[in-house]
């Protein structure tokens, strides 16, 4: 009896499975049709997922569609160009002098390699400049979890800095295209710098932040030289990339010079934040004891 009915049972199960598969395929097809139905002319490709995560539709203040996925309208801002660019932390302690001369030593090979190619220089250096904020934020995040304590907002502040530096890179990628050997250089320099800064931050956060403070001072100098070359006409003052116009809320007719101005202002703010963080440690306190300058642009 069992032998006689087994093939029937098996075929029944097989037909049930096939029916379920067909129903599932039909649902996916219907979902794909619904997802593609809202796109303009079928150019946009929508991802159909079992998890039901809907694609977000974001618009600008004027109602037009927001086209950037790497940042949102509420993350944009107008740069504060009135910030004092001449501020400098005079090194007095041994760690300060070590940080200062380390940064000065790193500048010489950079000057030799890039010379007057400030577009490539900016693009390449931003691949490194976004590392300290990420490393510092990551280590503070882990420290907060280990010690069951809040961070005073410094995790968010440092990650904001890393994101802002990354947006500098996204902007300059539209201006200068890296060669293959420059891409290889990024792998080498970023790998060395990430691990070196990681160890430095573990051993001495005040030294790590002081190094970044001096790096930002050098960045201000580099962008000032960039502006001089633009003003002399040695570098073409091309229209500003669209991503920069939306990120910094620049006028539609902005140029590369306007972009360099706002990027330089960002670097000055990062200079202040990192020297401030180092001063907190020098005064025997923890970062969590002082409110973080979140949104300081």
Short mmCIF file of C-alpha atoms in Angstrom, two decimals:
data_model
loop_
_atom_site.label_atom_id
_atom_site.label_comp_id
_atom_site.label_asym_id
_atom_site.label_seq_id
_atom_site.Cartn_x
_atom_site.Cartn_y
_atom_site.Cartn_z
CA UNK A 1 0.00 0.00 0.00
CA UNK A 2 2.78 2.43 1.01
CA UNK A 3 4.82 1.48 -2.07
CA UNK A 4 1.79 1.93 -4.28
CA UNK A 5 0.94 5.42 -2.94
CA UNK A 6 4.46 6.81 -2.48
CA UNK A 7 4.90 7.95 -6.11
CA UNK A 8 1.54 9.71 -5.88
CA UNK A 9 2.56 11.44 -2.66
CA UNK A 10 5.86 12.43 -4.21
CA UNK A 11 4.24 13.84 -7.33
CA UNK A 12 1.73 15.68 -5.14
CA UNK A 13 4.53 17.32 -3.16
CA UNK A 14 6.36 18.15 -6.35
CA UNK A 15 3.29 19.81 -7.85
CA UNK A 16 2.72 21.78 -4.62
CA UNK A 17 6.32 23.01 -4.66
CA UNK A 18 6.02 23.98 -8.31
CA UNK A 19 2.81 25.89 -7.56
CA UNK A 20 4.50 27.76 -4.71
CA UNK A 21 7.45 28.62 -6.94
CA UNK A 22 5.11 29.96 -9.61
CA UNK A 23 3.27 32.08 -7.06
CA UNK A 24 6.57 33.42 -5.73
CA UNK A 25 7.80 34.23 -9.25
CA UNK A 26 4.51 35.99 -9.99
CA UNK A 27 4.85 38.11 -6.84
CA UNK A 28 8.40 39.08 -7.79
CA UNK A 29 7.28 39.96 -11.32
CA UNK A 30 4.43 42.07 -9.97
CA UNK A 31 6.80 43.76 -7.54
CA UNK A 32 9.27 44.46 -10.31
CA UNK A 33 6.54 45.91 -12.49
CA UNK A 34 5.32 48.11 -9.65
CA UNK A 35 8.85 49.22 -8.84
CA UNK A 36 9.70 50.05 -12.43
CA UNK A 37 6.35 51.70 -13.04
CA UNK A 38 7.33 54.76 -11.00
CA UNK A 39 10.56 55.40 -12.89
CA UNK A 40 10.88 57.81 -15.78
CA UNK A 41 10.89 55.81 -18.99
CA UNK A 42 12.23 52.73 -17.23
CA UNK A 43 15.74 54.19 -16.98
CA UNK A 44 15.91 53.77 -13.21
CA UNK A 45 16.56 50.29 -11.91
CA UNK A 46 14.75 49.46 -8.69
CA UNK A 47 15.80 46.61 -6.46
CA UNK A 48 13.01 44.20 -5.59
CA UNK A 49 13.64 42.64 -2.20
CA UNK A 50 11.85 40.22 0.08
CA UNK A 51 12.72 42.54 3.00
CA UNK A 52 10.45 45.33 1.83
CA UNK A 53 12.92 48.20 2.26
CA UNK A 54 11.42 50.98 0.11
CA UNK A 55 13.68 53.35 -1.83
CA UNK A 56 13.56 56.80 -0.31
CA UNK A 57 12.32 59.69 -2.40
CA UNK A 58 14.01 62.90 -1.29
CA UNK A 59 13.34 66.34 -2.73
CA UNK A 60 15.00 69.73 -2.46
CA UNK A 61 13.36 72.76 -0.88
CA UNK A 62 12.09 73.82 -4.30
CA UNK A 63 10.42 70.42 -4.80
CA UNK A 64 12.87 69.05 -7.38
CA UNK A 65 14.23 65.54 -6.95
CA UNK A 66 17.41 65.08 -4.90
CA UNK A 67 19.89 63.14 -6.99
CA UNK A 68 22.64 62.33 -4.48
CA UNK A 69 22.65 59.11 -2.48
CA UNK A 70 25.93 59.81 -0.66
CA UNK A 71 24.44 62.70 1.34
CA UNK A 72 21.01 64.20 2.02
CA UNK A 73 19.66 67.78 1.93
CA UNK A 74 19.65 68.06 5.72
CA UNK A 75 23.40 67.32 5.74
CA UNK A 76 24.23 70.30 3.54
CA UNK A 77 25.37 73.65 4.91
CA UNK A 78 26.87 77.02 4.08
CA UNK A 79 30.56 77.19 4.95
CA UNK A 80 31.71 79.82 7.43
CA UNK A 81 34.30 81.74 5.40
CA UNK A 82 34.91 84.25 8.19
CA UNK A 83 36.96 81.82 10.27
CA UNK A 84 40.49 82.95 11.19
CA UNK A 85 42.91 81.11 8.88
CA UNK A 86 46.05 82.40 10.60
CA UNK A 87 45.62 80.65 13.95
CA UNK A 88 48.56 78.47 14.91
CA UNK A 89 49.33 76.36 17.96
CA UNK A 90 52.89 77.13 19.01
CA UNK A 91 54.55 73.85 20.05
CA UNK A 92 55.88 74.01 23.60
CA UNK A 93 55.93 70.49 25.05
CA UNK A 94 57.94 67.57 23.71
CA UNK A 95 54.84 65.89 22.25
CA UNK A 96 53.79 69.13 20.56
CA UNK A 97 57.20 69.54 18.95
CA UNK A 98 57.22 65.87 17.93
CA UNK A 99 53.81 66.30 16.27
CA UNK A 100 54.83 69.56 14.58
CA UNK A 101 58.08 68.29 13.07
CA UNK A 102 56.50 64.98 12.07
CA UNK A 103 53.97 66.87 9.98
CA UNK A 104 56.66 69.15 8.55
CA UNK A 105 58.71 66.11 7.56
CA UNK A 106 55.73 64.57 5.79
CA UNK A 107 55.19 67.73 3.78
CA UNK A 108 58.53 67.61 1.91
CA UNK A 109 57.96 64.38 -0.06
CA UNK A 110 54.43 65.57 -0.82
CA UNK A 111 55.75 68.84 -2.27
CA UNK A 112 58.31 66.97 -4.36
CA UNK A 113 55.79 64.45 -5.72
CA UNK A 114 52.92 66.82 -6.58
CA UNK A 115 54.78 70.12 -7.05
CA UNK A 116 52.21 72.57 -8.55
CA UNK A 117 49.54 69.98 -9.40
CA UNK A 118 47.19 71.17 -6.67
CA UNK A 119 44.12 69.44 -8.04
CA UNK A 120 45.76 66.01 -7.84
CA UNK A 121 47.40 66.97 -4.56
CA UNK A 122 44.04 67.86 -2.99
CA UNK A 123 42.38 64.70 -4.26
CA UNK A 124 45.16 62.42 -3.03
CA UNK A 125 45.55 64.06 0.37
CA UNK A 126 41.82 63.89 1.08
CA UNK A 127 42.06 60.08 0.86
CA UNK A 128 44.29 60.30 3.94
CA UNK A 129 42.63 63.27 5.66
CA UNK A 130 39.41 61.29 6.17
CA UNK A 131 41.21 58.61 8.18
CA UNK A 132 41.85 60.31 11.59
CA UNK A 133 38.21 61.18 12.29
CA UNK A 134 37.11 57.64 11.48
CA UNK A 135 39.83 56.05 13.60
CA UNK A 136 39.24 58.37 16.54
CA UNK A 137 35.47 57.95 16.36
CA UNK A 138 35.80 54.16 16.12
CA UNK A 139 38.11 53.94 19.15
CA UNK A 140 35.92 56.25 21.22
CA UNK A 141 32.91 54.15 20.21
CA UNK A 142 34.60 50.97 21.46
CA UNK A 143 35.73 52.75 24.64
CA UNK A 144 32.18 53.91 25.31
CA UNK A 145 30.94 50.32 24.96
CA UNK A 146 33.65 48.87 27.21
CA UNK A 147 33.20 51.40 29.99
CA UNK A 148 29.42 51.78 29.75
CA UNK A 149 29.73 55.56 29.48
CA UNK A 150 28.71 58.32 27.07
CA UNK A 151 31.23 60.11 24.87
CA UNK A 152 30.08 63.69 25.24
CA UNK A 153 29.16 63.72 21.56
CA UNK A 154 32.75 63.27 20.41
CA UNK A 155 32.04 60.06 18.49
CA UNK A 156 29.57 61.93 16.30
CA UNK A 157 31.84 64.97 15.99
CA UNK A 158 34.82 62.93 14.77
CA UNK A 159 32.72 60.86 12.37
CA UNK A 160 31.27 64.11 11.00
CA UNK A 161 34.83 65.26 10.36
CA UNK A 162 35.65 62.03 8.52
CA UNK A 163 32.51 62.33 6.40
CA UNK A 164 33.25 65.96 5.58
CA UNK A 165 36.77 65.08 4.43
CA UNK A 166 35.35 62.28 2.29
CA UNK A 167 33.02 64.76 0.63
CA UNK A 168 36.08 66.85 -0.21
CA UNK A 169 37.40 63.81 -2.04
CA UNK A 170 34.11 63.22 -3.86
CA UNK A 171 34.29 66.83 -5.05
CA UNK A 172 37.88 66.84 -6.25
CA UNK A 173 37.34 63.55 -8.07
CA UNK A 174 35.22 65.60 -10.48
CA UNK A 175 38.13 67.98 -11.07
CA UNK A 176 41.17 65.71 -11.28
CA UNK A 177 41.34 62.06 -12.34
CA UNK A 178 44.01 59.93 -10.64
CA UNK A 179 46.52 57.94 -12.67
CA UNK A 180 47.15 54.28 -11.97
CA UNK A 181 50.31 54.99 -9.97
CA UNK A 182 48.46 57.59 -7.89
CA UNK A 183 45.80 55.01 -7.09
CA UNK A 184 48.55 52.60 -6.06
CA UNK A 185 50.03 55.33 -3.87
CA UNK A 186 46.68 55.70 -2.09
CA UNK A 187 46.72 52.01 -1.15
CA UNK A 188 50.23 52.27 0.28
CA UNK A 189 49.92 55.60 2.09
CA UNK A 190 46.44 54.97 3.48
CA UNK A 191 47.43 51.53 4.75
CA UNK A 192 50.51 52.84 6.54
CA UNK A 193 48.80 55.96 7.88
CA UNK A 194 45.70 54.15 9.16
CA UNK A 195 47.71 51.69 11.22
CA UNK A 196 50.20 54.30 12.43
CA UNK A 197 47.43 56.65 13.53
CA UNK A 198 45.49 53.78 15.12
CA UNK A 199 48.47 52.88 17.32
CA UNK A 200 49.21 56.54 18.08
CA UNK A 201 45.64 57.16 19.22
CA UNK A 202 45.73 54.12 21.48
CA UNK A 203 48.99 55.25 23.10
CA UNK A 204 48.36 59.01 23.26
CA UNK A 205 45.12 60.63 22.06
CA UNK A 206 46.52 64.09 22.81
CA UNK A 207 49.43 63.45 20.45
CA UNK A 208 47.12 62.02 17.79
CA UNK A 209 44.81 65.05 17.85
CA UNK A 210 47.76 67.45 17.88
CA UNK A 211 49.18 65.77 14.77
CA UNK A 212 45.85 66.22 12.99
CA UNK A 213 45.71 69.84 14.12
CA UNK A 214 49.07 70.51 12.46
CA UNK A 215 48.04 68.51 9.39
CA UNK A 216 45.03 70.78 9.01
CA UNK A 217 47.27 73.84 9.31
CA UNK A 218 49.30 72.47 6.40
CA UNK A 219 46.08 71.81 4.48
CA UNK A 220 45.11 75.48 4.90
CA UNK A 221 48.50 76.47 3.48
CA UNK A 222 48.11 74.08 0.53
CA UNK A 223 44.66 75.39 -0.38
CA UNK A 224 45.91 78.97 -0.07
CA UNK A 225 48.61 78.15 -2.64
CA UNK A 226 45.92 76.50 -4.76
CA UNK A 227 43.96 79.77 -4.74
CA UNK A 228 47.07 81.75 -5.73
CA UNK A 229 47.56 79.52 -8.77
CA UNK A 230 43.91 79.97 -9.72
CA UNK A 231 44.18 83.74 -9.40
CA UNK A 232 47.31 83.79 -11.55
CA UNK A 233 45.55 81.80 -14.25
CA UNK A 234 47.97 78.86 -14.01
CA UNK A 235 45.02 76.61 -13.18
CA UNK A 236 41.77 76.92 -15.12
CA UNK A 237 38.92 78.20 -12.97
CA UNK A 238 36.37 75.69 -14.23
CA UNK A 239 32.70 75.61 -13.11
CA UNK A 240 32.13 74.04 -9.72
CA UNK A 241 31.05 70.38 -9.73
CA UNK A 242 27.33 69.85 -9.17
CA UNK A 243 28.00 67.82 -6.03
CA UNK A 244 29.87 70.77 -4.48
CA UNK A 245 27.09 73.22 -5.33
CA UNK A 246 24.52 71.07 -3.53
CA UNK A 247 26.72 70.07 -0.56
CA UNK A 248 27.86 73.61 0.34
CA UNK A 249 24.70 75.33 -0.99
CA UNK A 250 26.75 77.36 -3.43
CA UNK A 251 25.26 79.58 -6.15
CA UNK A 252 24.63 77.87 -9.47
CA UNK A 253 27.36 79.89 -11.21
CA UNK A 254 30.08 78.99 -8.67
CA UNK A 255 33.55 78.06 -9.85
CA UNK A 256 36.46 75.94 -8.68
CA UNK A 257 37.78 78.94 -6.75
CA UNK A 258 34.58 79.05 -4.68
CA UNK A 259 34.96 75.34 -3.95
CA UNK A 260 38.55 75.75 -2.76
CA UNK A 261 37.46 78.60 -0.48
CA UNK A 262 34.82 76.50 1.30
CA UNK A 263 37.11 73.47 1.54
CA UNK A 264 39.82 75.62 3.11
CA UNK A 265 37.29 76.92 5.63
CA UNK A 266 36.36 73.32 6.48
CA UNK A 267 40.03 72.51 7.12
CA UNK A 268 40.31 75.50 9.45
CA UNK A 269 37.37 74.19 11.48
CA UNK A 270 38.96 70.73 11.66
CA UNK A 271 42.17 72.40 12.85
CA UNK A 272 40.31 74.06 15.73
CA UNK A 273 38.46 70.89 16.74
CA UNK A 274 41.59 68.72 16.90
CA UNK A 275 43.75 71.27 18.73
CA UNK A 276 40.84 71.72 21.15
CA UNK A 277 40.61 67.95 21.69
CA UNK A 278 44.34 67.77 22.34
CA UNK A 279 44.12 70.66 24.85
CA UNK A 280 41.41 68.78 26.76
CA UNK A 281 43.75 65.82 27.21
CA UNK A 282 46.66 68.11 28.14
CA UNK A 283 44.54 69.56 30.94
CA UNK A 284 44.08 66.09 32.41
CA UNK A 285 40.47 65.63 31.32
CA UNK A 286 38.66 63.21 29.06
CA UNK A 287 36.87 64.23 25.88
CA UNK A 288 33.54 63.17 27.37
CA UNK A 289 33.97 65.86 30.05
CA UNK A 290 33.68 68.65 27.45
CA UNK A 291 30.74 68.95 25.05
CA UNK A 292 31.78 68.10 21.50
CA UNK A 293 31.49 70.78 18.79
CA UNK A 294 28.92 68.82 16.75
CA UNK A 295 28.03 70.55 13.51
CA UNK A 296 30.98 72.93 13.79
CA UNK A 297 31.54 73.96 10.16
#
